[in-house]
Coordinates of C-alpha atoms and ligand atoms in Angstrom, one line a residue:
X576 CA 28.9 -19.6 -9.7
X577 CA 25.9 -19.1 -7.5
X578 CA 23.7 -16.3 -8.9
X579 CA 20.9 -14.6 -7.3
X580 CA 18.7 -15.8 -9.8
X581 CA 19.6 -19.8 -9.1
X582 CA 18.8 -18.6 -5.3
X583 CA 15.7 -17.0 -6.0
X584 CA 14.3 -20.6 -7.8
X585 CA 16.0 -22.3 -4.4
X586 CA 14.1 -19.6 -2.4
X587 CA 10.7 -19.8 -4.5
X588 CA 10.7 -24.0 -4.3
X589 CA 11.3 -24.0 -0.4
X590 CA 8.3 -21.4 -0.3
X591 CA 8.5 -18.4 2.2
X592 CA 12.4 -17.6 1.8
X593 CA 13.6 -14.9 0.6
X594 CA 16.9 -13.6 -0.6
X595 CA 16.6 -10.8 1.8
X596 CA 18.3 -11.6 5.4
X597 CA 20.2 -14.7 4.3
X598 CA 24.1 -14.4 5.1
X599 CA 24.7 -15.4 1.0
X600 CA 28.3 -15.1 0.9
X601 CA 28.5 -16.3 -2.4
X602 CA 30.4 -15.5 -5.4
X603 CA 29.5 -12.3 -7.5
X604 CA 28.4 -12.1 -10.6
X605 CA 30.3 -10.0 -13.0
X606 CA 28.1 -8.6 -14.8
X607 CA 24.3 -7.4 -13.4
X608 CA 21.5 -8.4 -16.1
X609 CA 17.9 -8.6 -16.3
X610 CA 16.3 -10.3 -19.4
X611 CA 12.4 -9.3 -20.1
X612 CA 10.4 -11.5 -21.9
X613 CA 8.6 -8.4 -23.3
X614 CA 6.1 -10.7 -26.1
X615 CA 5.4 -13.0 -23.1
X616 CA 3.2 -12.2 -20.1
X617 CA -0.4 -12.9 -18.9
X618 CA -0.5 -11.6 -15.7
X619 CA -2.2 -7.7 -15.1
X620 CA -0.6 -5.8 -12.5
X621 CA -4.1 -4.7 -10.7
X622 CA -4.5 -1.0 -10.5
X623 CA -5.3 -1.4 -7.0
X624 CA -1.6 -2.8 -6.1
X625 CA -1.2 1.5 -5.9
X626 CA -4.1 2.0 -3.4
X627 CA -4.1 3.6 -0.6
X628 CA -5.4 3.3 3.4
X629 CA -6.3 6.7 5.7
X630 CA -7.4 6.2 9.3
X631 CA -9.0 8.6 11.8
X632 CA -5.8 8.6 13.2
X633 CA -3.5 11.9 14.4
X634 CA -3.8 14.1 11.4
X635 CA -4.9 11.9 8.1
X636 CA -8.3 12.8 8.2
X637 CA -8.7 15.6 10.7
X638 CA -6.5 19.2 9.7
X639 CA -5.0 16.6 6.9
X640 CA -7.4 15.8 4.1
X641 CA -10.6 17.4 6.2
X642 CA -10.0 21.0 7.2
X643 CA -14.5 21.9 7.3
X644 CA -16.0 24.1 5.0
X645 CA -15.1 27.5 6.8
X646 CA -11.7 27.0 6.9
X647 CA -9.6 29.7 4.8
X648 CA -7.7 26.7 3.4
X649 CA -8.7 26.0 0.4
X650 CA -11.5 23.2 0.4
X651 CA -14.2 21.6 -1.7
X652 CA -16.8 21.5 0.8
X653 CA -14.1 20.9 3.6
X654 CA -12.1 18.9 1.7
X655 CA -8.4 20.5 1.4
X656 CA -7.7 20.9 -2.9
X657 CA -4.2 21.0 -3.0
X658 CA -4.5 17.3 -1.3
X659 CA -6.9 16.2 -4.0
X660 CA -4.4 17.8 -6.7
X661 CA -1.8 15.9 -5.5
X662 CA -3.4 12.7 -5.6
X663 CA -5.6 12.9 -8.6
X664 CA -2.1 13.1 -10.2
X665 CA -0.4 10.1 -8.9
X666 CA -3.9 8.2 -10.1
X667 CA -4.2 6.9 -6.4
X668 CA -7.4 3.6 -7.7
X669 CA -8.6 2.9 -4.3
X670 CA -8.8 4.7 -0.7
X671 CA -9.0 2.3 2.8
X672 CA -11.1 3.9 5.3
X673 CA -12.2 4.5 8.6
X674 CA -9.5 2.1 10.0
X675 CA -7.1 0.3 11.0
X676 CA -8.0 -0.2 14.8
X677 CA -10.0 2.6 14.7
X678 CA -12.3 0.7 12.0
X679 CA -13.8 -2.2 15.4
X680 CA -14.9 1.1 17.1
X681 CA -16.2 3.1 14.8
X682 CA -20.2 3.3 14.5
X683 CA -21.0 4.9 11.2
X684 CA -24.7 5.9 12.4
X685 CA -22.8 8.6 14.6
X686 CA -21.1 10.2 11.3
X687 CA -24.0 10.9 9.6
X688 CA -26.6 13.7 9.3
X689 CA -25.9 17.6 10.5
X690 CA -22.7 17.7 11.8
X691 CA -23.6 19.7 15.0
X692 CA -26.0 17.2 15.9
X693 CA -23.2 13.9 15.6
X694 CA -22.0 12.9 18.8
X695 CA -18.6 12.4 19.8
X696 CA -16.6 9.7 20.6
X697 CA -13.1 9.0 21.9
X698 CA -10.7 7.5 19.6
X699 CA -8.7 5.0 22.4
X700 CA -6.2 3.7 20.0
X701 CA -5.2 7.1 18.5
X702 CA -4.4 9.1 21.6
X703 CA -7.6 9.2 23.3
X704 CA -8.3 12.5 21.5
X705 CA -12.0 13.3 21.3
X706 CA -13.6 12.4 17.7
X707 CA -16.2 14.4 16.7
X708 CA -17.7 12.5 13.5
X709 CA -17.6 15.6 11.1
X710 CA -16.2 13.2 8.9
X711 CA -18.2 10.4 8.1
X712 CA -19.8 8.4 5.5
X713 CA -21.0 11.1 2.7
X714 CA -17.7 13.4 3.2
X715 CA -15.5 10.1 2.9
X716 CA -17.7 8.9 -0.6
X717 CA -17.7 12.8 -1.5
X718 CA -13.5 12.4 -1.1
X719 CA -12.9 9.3 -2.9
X720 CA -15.3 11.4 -6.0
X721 CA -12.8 14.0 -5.7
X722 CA -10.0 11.9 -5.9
X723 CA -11.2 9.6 -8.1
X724 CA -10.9 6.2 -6.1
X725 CA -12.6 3.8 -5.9
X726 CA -14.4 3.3 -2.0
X727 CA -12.7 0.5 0.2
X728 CA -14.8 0.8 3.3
X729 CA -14.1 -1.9 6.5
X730 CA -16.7 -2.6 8.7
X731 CA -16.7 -3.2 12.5
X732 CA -16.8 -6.4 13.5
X733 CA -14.9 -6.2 17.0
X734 CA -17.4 -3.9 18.6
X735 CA -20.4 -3.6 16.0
X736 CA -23.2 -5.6 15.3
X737 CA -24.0 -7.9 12.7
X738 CA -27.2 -5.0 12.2
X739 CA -24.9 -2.5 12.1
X740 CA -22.9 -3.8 9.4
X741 CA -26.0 -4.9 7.3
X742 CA -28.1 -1.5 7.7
X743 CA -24.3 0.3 6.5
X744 CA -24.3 -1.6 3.5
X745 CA -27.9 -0.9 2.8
X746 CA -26.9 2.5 3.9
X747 CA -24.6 3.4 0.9
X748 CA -26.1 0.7 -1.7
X749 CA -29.7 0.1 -2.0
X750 CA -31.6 2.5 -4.5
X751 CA -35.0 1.2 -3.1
X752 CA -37.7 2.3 -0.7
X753 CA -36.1 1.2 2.9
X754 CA -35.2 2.4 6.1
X755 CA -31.7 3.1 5.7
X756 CA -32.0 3.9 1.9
X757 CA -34.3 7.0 2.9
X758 CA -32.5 8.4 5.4
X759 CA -29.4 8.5 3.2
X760 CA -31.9 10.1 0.8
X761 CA -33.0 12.4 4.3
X762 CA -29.3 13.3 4.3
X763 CA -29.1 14.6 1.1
X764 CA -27.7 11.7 -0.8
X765 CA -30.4 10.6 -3.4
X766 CA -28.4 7.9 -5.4
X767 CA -26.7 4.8 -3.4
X768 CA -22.9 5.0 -4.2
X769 CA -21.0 2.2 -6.1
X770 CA -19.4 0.3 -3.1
X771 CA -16.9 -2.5 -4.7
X772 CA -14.4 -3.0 -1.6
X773 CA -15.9 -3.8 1.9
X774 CA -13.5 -5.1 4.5
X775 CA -15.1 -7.5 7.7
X776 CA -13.1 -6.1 10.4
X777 CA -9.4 -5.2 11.0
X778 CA -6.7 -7.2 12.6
X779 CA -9.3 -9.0 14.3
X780 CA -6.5 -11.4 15.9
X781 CA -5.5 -8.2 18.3
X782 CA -7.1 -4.4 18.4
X783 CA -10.3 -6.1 16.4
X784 CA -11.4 -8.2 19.2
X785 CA -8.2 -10.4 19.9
X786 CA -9.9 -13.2 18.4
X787 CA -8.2 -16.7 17.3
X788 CA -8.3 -17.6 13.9
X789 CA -10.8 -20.3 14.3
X790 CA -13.4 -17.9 15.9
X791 CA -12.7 -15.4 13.6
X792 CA -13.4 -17.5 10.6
X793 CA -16.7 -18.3 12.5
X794 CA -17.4 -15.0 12.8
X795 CA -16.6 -13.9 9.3
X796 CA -19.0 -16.5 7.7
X797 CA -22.2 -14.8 9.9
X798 CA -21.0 -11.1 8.9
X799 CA -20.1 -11.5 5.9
X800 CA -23.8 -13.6 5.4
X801 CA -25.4 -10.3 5.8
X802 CA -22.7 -8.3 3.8
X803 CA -25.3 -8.1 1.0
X804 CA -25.6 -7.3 -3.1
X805 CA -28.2 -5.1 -3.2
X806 CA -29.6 -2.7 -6.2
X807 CA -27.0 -4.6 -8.8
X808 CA -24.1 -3.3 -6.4
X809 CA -21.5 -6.3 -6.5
X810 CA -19.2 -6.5 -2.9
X811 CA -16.0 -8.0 -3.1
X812 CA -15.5 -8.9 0.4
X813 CA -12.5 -9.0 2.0
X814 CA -11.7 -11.3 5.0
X815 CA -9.1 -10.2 7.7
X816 CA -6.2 -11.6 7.3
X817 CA -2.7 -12.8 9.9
X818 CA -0.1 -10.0 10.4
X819 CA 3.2 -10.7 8.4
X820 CA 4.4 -14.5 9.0
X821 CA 1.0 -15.8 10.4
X822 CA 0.8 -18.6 8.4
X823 CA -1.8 -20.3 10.3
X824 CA -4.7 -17.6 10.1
X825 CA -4.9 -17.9 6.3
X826 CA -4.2 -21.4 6.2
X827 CA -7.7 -21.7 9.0
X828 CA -9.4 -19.0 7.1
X829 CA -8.9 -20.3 3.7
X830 CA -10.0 -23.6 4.6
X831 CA -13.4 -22.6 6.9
X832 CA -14.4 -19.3 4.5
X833 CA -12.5 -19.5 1.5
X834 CA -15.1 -20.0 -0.3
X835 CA -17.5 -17.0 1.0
X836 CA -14.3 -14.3 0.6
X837 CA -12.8 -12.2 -2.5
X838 CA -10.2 -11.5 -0.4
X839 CA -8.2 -12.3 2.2
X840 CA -5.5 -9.7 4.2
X841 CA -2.1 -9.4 5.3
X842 CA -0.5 -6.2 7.2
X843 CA 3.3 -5.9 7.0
X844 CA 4.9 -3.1 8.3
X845 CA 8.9 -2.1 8.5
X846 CA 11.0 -0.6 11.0
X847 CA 14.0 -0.7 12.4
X848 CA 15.5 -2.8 15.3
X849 CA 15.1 -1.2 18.4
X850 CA 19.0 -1.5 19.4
X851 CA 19.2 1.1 16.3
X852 CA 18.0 4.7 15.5
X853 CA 14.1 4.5 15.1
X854 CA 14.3 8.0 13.8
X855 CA 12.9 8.4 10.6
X856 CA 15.5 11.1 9.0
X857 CA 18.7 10.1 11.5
X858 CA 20.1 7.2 10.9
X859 CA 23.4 5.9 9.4
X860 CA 24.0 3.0 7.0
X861 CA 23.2 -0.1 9.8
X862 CA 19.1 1.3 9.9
X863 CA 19.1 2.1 5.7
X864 CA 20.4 -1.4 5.1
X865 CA 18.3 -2.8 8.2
X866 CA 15.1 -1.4 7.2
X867 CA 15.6 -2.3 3.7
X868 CA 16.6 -6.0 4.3
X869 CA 13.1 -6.5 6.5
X870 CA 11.3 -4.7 3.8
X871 CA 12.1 -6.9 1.3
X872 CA 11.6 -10.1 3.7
X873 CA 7.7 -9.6 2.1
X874 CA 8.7 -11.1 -1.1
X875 CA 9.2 -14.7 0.8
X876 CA 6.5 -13.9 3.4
X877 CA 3.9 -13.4 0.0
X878 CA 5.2 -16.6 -1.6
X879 CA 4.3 -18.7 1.3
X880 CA 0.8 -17.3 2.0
X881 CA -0.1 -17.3 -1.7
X882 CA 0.9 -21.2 -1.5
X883 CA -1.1 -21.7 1.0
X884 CA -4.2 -20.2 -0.9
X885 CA -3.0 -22.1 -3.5
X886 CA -3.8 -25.5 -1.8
X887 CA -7.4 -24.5 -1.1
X888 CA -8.0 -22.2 -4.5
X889 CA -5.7 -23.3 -7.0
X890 CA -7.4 -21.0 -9.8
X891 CA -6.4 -18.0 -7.5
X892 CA -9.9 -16.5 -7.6
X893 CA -9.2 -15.4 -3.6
X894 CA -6.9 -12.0 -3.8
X895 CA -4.1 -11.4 -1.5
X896 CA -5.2 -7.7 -0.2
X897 CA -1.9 -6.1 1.5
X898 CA -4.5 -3.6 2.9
X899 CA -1.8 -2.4 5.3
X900 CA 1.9 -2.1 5.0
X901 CA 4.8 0.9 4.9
X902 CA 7.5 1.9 7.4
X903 CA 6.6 2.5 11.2
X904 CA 9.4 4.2 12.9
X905 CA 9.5 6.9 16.3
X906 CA 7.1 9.5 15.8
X907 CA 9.0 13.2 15.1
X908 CA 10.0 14.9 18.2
X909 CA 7.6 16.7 19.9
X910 CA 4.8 15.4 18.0
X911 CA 2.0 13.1 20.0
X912 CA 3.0 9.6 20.3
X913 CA -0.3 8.6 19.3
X914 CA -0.3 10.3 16.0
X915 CA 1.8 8.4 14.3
X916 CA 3.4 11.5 12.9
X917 CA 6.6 10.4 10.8
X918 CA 9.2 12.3 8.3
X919 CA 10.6 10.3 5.0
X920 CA 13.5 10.0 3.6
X921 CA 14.9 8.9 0.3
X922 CA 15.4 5.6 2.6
X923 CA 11.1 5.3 2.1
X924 CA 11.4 6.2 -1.2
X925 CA 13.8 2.4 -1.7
X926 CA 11.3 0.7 0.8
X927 CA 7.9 1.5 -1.4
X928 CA 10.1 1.1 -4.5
X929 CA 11.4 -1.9 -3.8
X930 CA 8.0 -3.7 -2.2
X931 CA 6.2 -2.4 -5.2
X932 CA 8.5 -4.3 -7.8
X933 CA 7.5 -7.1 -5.2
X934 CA 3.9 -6.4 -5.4
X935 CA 4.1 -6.1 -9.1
X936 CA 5.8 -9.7 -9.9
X937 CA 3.3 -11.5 -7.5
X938 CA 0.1 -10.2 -9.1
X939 CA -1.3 -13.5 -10.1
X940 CA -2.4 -13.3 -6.4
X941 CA -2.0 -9.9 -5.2
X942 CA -5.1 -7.6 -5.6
X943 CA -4.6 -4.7 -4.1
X944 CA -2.3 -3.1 -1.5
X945 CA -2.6 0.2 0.8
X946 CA 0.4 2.0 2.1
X947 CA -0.1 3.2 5.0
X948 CA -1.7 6.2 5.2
X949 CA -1.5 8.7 2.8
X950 CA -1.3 11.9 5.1
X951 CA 0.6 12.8 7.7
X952 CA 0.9 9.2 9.6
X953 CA 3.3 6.6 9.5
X954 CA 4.9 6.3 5.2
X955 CA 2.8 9.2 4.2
X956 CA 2.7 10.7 0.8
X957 CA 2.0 13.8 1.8
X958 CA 2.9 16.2 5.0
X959 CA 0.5 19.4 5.9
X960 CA 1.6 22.0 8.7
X961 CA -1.6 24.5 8.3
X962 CA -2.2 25.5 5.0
X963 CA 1.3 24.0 3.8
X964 CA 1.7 20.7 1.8
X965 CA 4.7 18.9 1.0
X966 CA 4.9 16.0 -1.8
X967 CA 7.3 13.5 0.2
X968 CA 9.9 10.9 -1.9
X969 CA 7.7 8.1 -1.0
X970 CA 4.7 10.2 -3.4
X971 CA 7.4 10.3 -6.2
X972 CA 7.5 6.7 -6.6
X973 CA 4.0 6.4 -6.7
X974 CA 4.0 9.2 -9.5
X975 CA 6.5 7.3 -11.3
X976 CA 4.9 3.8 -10.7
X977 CA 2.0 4.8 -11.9
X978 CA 3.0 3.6 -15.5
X979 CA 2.6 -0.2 -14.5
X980 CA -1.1 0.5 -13.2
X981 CA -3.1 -2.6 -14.9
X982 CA -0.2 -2.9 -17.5
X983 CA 0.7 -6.9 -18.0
X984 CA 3.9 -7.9 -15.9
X985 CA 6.2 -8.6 -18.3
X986 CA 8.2 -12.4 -17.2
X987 CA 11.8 -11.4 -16.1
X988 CA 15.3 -13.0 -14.9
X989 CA 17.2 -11.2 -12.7
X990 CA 21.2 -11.6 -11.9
X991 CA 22.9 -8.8 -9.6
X992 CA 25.1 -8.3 -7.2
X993 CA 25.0 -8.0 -3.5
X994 CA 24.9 -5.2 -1.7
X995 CA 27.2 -5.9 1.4
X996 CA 26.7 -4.3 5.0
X997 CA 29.0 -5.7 7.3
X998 CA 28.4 -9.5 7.0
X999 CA 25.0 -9.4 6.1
X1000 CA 23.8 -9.1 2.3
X1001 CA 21.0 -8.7 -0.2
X1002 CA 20.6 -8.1 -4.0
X1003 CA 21.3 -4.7 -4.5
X1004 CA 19.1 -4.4 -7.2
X1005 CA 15.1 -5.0 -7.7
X1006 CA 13.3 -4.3 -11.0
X1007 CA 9.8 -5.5 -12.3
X1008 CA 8.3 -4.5 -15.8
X1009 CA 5.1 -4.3 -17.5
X1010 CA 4.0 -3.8 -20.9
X1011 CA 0.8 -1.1 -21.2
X1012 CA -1.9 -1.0 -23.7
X1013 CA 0.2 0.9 -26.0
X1014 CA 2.4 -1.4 -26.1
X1015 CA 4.7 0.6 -24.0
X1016 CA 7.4 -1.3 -22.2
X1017 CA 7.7 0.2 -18.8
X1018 CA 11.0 -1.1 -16.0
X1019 CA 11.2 0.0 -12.6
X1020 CA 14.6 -0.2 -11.3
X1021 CA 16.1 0.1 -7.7
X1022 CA 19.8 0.3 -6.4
X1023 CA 19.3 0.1 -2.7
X1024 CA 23.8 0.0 -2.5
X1025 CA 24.3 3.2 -0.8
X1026 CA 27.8 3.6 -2.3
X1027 CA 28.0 2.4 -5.7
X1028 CA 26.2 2.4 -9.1
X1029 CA 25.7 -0.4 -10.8
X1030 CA 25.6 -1.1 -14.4
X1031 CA 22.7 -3.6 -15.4
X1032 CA 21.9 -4.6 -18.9
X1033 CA 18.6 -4.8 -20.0
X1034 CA 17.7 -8.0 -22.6
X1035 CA 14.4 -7.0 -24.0
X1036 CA 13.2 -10.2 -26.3
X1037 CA 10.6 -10.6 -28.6
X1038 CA 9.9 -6.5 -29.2
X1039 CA 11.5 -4.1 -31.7
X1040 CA 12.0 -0.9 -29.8
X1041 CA 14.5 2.5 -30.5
X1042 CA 13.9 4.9 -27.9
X1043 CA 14.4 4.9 -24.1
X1044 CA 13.4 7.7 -21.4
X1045 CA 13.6 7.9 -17.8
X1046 CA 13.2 9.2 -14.2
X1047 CA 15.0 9.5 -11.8
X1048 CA 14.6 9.4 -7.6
X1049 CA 17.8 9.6 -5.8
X1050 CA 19.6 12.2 -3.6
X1051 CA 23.1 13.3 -2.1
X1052 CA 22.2 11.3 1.5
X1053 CA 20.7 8.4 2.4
X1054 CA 18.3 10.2 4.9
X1055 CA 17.4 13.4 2.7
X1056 CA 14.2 14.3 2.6
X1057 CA 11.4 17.1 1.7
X1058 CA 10.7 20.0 4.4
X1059 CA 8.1 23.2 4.4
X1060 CA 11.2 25.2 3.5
X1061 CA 12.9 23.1 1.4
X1062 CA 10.2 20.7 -0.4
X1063 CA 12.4 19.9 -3.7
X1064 CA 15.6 18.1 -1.9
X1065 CA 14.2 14.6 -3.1
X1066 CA 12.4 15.4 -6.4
X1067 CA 12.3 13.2 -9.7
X1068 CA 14.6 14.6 -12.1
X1069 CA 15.0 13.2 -16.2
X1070 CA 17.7 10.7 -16.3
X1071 CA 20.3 10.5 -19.3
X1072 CA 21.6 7.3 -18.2
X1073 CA 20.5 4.2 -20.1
X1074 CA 21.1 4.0 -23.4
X1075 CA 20.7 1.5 -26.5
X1076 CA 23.5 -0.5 -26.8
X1077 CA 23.8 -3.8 -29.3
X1078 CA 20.3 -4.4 -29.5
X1079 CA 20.0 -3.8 -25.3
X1080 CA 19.0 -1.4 -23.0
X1081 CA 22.5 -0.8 -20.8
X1082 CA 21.5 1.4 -18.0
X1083 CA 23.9 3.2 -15.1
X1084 CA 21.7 2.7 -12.0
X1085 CA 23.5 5.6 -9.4
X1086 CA 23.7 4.4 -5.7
X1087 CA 20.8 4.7 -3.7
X1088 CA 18.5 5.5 -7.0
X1089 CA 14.8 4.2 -8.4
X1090 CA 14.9 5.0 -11.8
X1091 CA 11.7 3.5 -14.0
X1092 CA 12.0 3.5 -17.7
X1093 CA 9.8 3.9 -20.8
X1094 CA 10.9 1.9 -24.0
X1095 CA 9.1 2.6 -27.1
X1096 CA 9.3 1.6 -31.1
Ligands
AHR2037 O1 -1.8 1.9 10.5 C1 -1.8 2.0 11.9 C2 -2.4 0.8 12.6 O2 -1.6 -0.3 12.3 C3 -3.7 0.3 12.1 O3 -4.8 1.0 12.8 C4 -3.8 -1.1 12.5 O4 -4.6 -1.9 11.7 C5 -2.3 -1.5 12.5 O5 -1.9 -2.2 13.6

């Protein structure tokens, strides 16, 4: 009998396959079970794997996180509280900023210093709407304080300088006596700020400059010569990276810069096909098991770039940074195009479930990922209209993610069934585990089956445990989701269904559920 398990091994030796979007037709298994090594492990599941990415884009950063200081909203000098509430909570470790596209246009002189006197630009990708820089530099390192992430700033490489980029750095880092240093100082910022994450341009191979790989790696190795430690600040710098199945830009990039990077990127975003409903709340069964299918195509895609890194830094002291990745479907009705302005369903809630278990089991390699972005654009986490806020499903599994944050992946076998839409399949289930400093055994479980539950059986070898609690994400329909009237349709709720069971954790995953688990002795 052919398991998903012996696939997987087929899948993982023929590098880049996944299970997801293969025609498997193959025999069931009867039973679904998922054994943990729980006493084995030496991976860490980086913190940063939970991160975050916000844009000047529609409304992430402008009437989304930054309302100004007279607004009646609440704010912290202009920064909107119940936002920062929210996300302190979830633990968010790291925040993307200014861009995306907007990132290769952006000049960070003009969002600093009295913001009457900033000029204005126009932000071309985003709907051409005028920017007017209120929201630079100090307000975005003021944010991230509030928050309490850590800074991941990306620099402009497509239409900036190589000056530019130095004096930014020098900018926000160097505690000495120098031009830029004093007239952060002259802005009312006496310390530098601890800058780890700095990004040398975005998608460089198309709204960064539509540069090939081999000119970009050229022109990474001059930025990033100037990208400089200064005042014992340490940069780990981050080379753009291919878009989903470009192969060739990290196999080029690792070879002619791998050595002068910390990181290299991928972007990988999910939507539907566009013979089927782009909507992001009306949709039947063919777009929930379409979107979910392509979602989890980024298991195989990972493998293969992480093999290729492997050739040229076998050690894996290069991260994979997935600085960009969520669901992209039609904007809402009536909303500007160029916003990016999207609802979510319990269908996002599967898609960042599912690519997080993903995210979790390749952390030998993966660094740190970004959903994108965390307000109001594209997979948000959070929705404003005025002085409302609502927590969307795809912030629930964030909340109840959190547990694995730098927890060690625990090893794990997995053997499920299919879940079958027309003549198309995938595993219905995903998991991943960790183990925290407690000693706390931690699995995050997803049934992506619309229709049925599925019993799976939980071996957990090598620890002695008596107790097991849960949450649980799930809803009546597939496409339920949050609204300013209603913001508790898709809310995590206890769940009483796994139990001990002859030494094993036997758990009754509902259909269309994410359920993560705490085991303790
Ligand atoms: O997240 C929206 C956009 O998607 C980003 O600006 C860009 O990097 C990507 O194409």
């Amino acid at each position: 009998m052919r398991k998903c398990t012996v696939l997987l091994t087929v899948c993982l030796l023929l590098g880049g396959f996944s299970l997801f979007g293969e025609n498997q037709q193959d025999d069931q298994p009867e039973t679904n079970l998922l054994v943990l090594n729980a006493d084995l492990g030496r991976e860490t599941i980086n913190k940063n794997i939970y991160g975050h990415f916000s844009e000047h884009l529609g409304r992430c950063i402008y009437r989304g996180f930054w309302v100004g200081e007279e607004n009646p909203i609440p704010n912290t000098r202009g920064i909107r509280n119940d936002i920062v509430e929210a996300l302190k909570k979830i633990q968010i470790p790291v925040l993307r900023w200014p861009g995306g596209c907007f990132a290769d246009e952006y000049h960070w002189k003009d969002g600093i210093g009295p913001r009457s006197n900033r000029p204005t630009m126009i932000n071309t990708h985003w709907g051409g709407v005028t920017e007017n820089n209120h929201f630079g530099t100090h307000e975005f390192m003021d944010l991230c304080a509030q928050i309490g992430a850590e800074p991941y700033v990306c620099g402009n490489v497509g239409s900036g300088t190589v000056q530019e980029m130095q004096e930014w750095i020098e900018y926000m880092t160097f505690d000495g006596i120098s031009p830029m240093a004093d007239l952060r100082r002259k802005n009312g910022q006496e310390q530098p700020w601890a800058l780890t994450y700095f990004g040398v341009g975005n998608e460089n191979w198309g709204c960064g400059g539509n540069m090939t790989a081999e000119f970009y790696a050229d022109v990474y190795r001059r930025y990033q010569t100037y990208v400089r430690n200064l005042s014992g600040n340490r940069i780990y710098k981050i080379a753009c990276g291919g878009y989903g199945d470009n192969y060739h830009w990290t196999d080029v990039l690792m070879r002619e810069a791998g050595r002068m990077m910390n990181g290299l990127s991928i972007h990988y975003y999910t939507g539907p096909d566009y013979s089927l409903s782009r909507s992001a709340t009306e949709f039947e069964e063919a777009e929930w098991f379409d979107v979910l299918n392509k979602a989890g195509r980024i298991d195989g895609i990972i493998t293969r770039h992480t093999s290729i890194m492997d050739r040229y830094d076998p050690r894996k002291r290069v991260g994979l940074i997935v600085d960009e990745w969520g669901t992209w479907y039609s904007v809402e009705p009536d909303t500007n195009p160029g916003f990016l302005y999207q609802q979510n369903s319990l269908r996002d809630a599967l898609v960042a479930a599912l690519t997080l278990n993903i995210f979790n089991s390749h952390c030998g390699r993966i660094k740190m990922a970004n959903l994108a972005q965390t307000v109001n654009v594209l997979q948000a986490l959070i929705l404003t209209e005025k002085d409302k806020m609502i927590l969307t499903p795809t912030y629930h599994v964030y909340d109840m993610f959190k547990v694995h944050q730098d927890a060690i992946l625990i090893p794990q076998q997995l053997t499920c069934k299919n879940y079958t839409y027309e003549d198309s399949d995938i595993p219905a289930i995903s998991a991943s585990a960790s183990r925290d400093k407690e000693g706390k055994i931690h699995i995050s479980l997803c049934n992506l089956d619309p229709h049925n539950s599925q019993e799976i059986i939980c071996e957990i070898r090598g620890v002695e445990f008596l107790k097991v609690n849960g949450r649980i994400l799930t809803a009546d329909k597939i496409n339920a989701f949050n609204t300013f009237e209603k913001g508790d349709v898709v809310i995590p709720e206890n769940f009483q269904g796994a139990k001990i069971d002859k030494g094993n954790v036997v758990v009754e995953l509902p259909a269309k559920s994410v359920v993560v688990l705490e085991i303790t002795g």
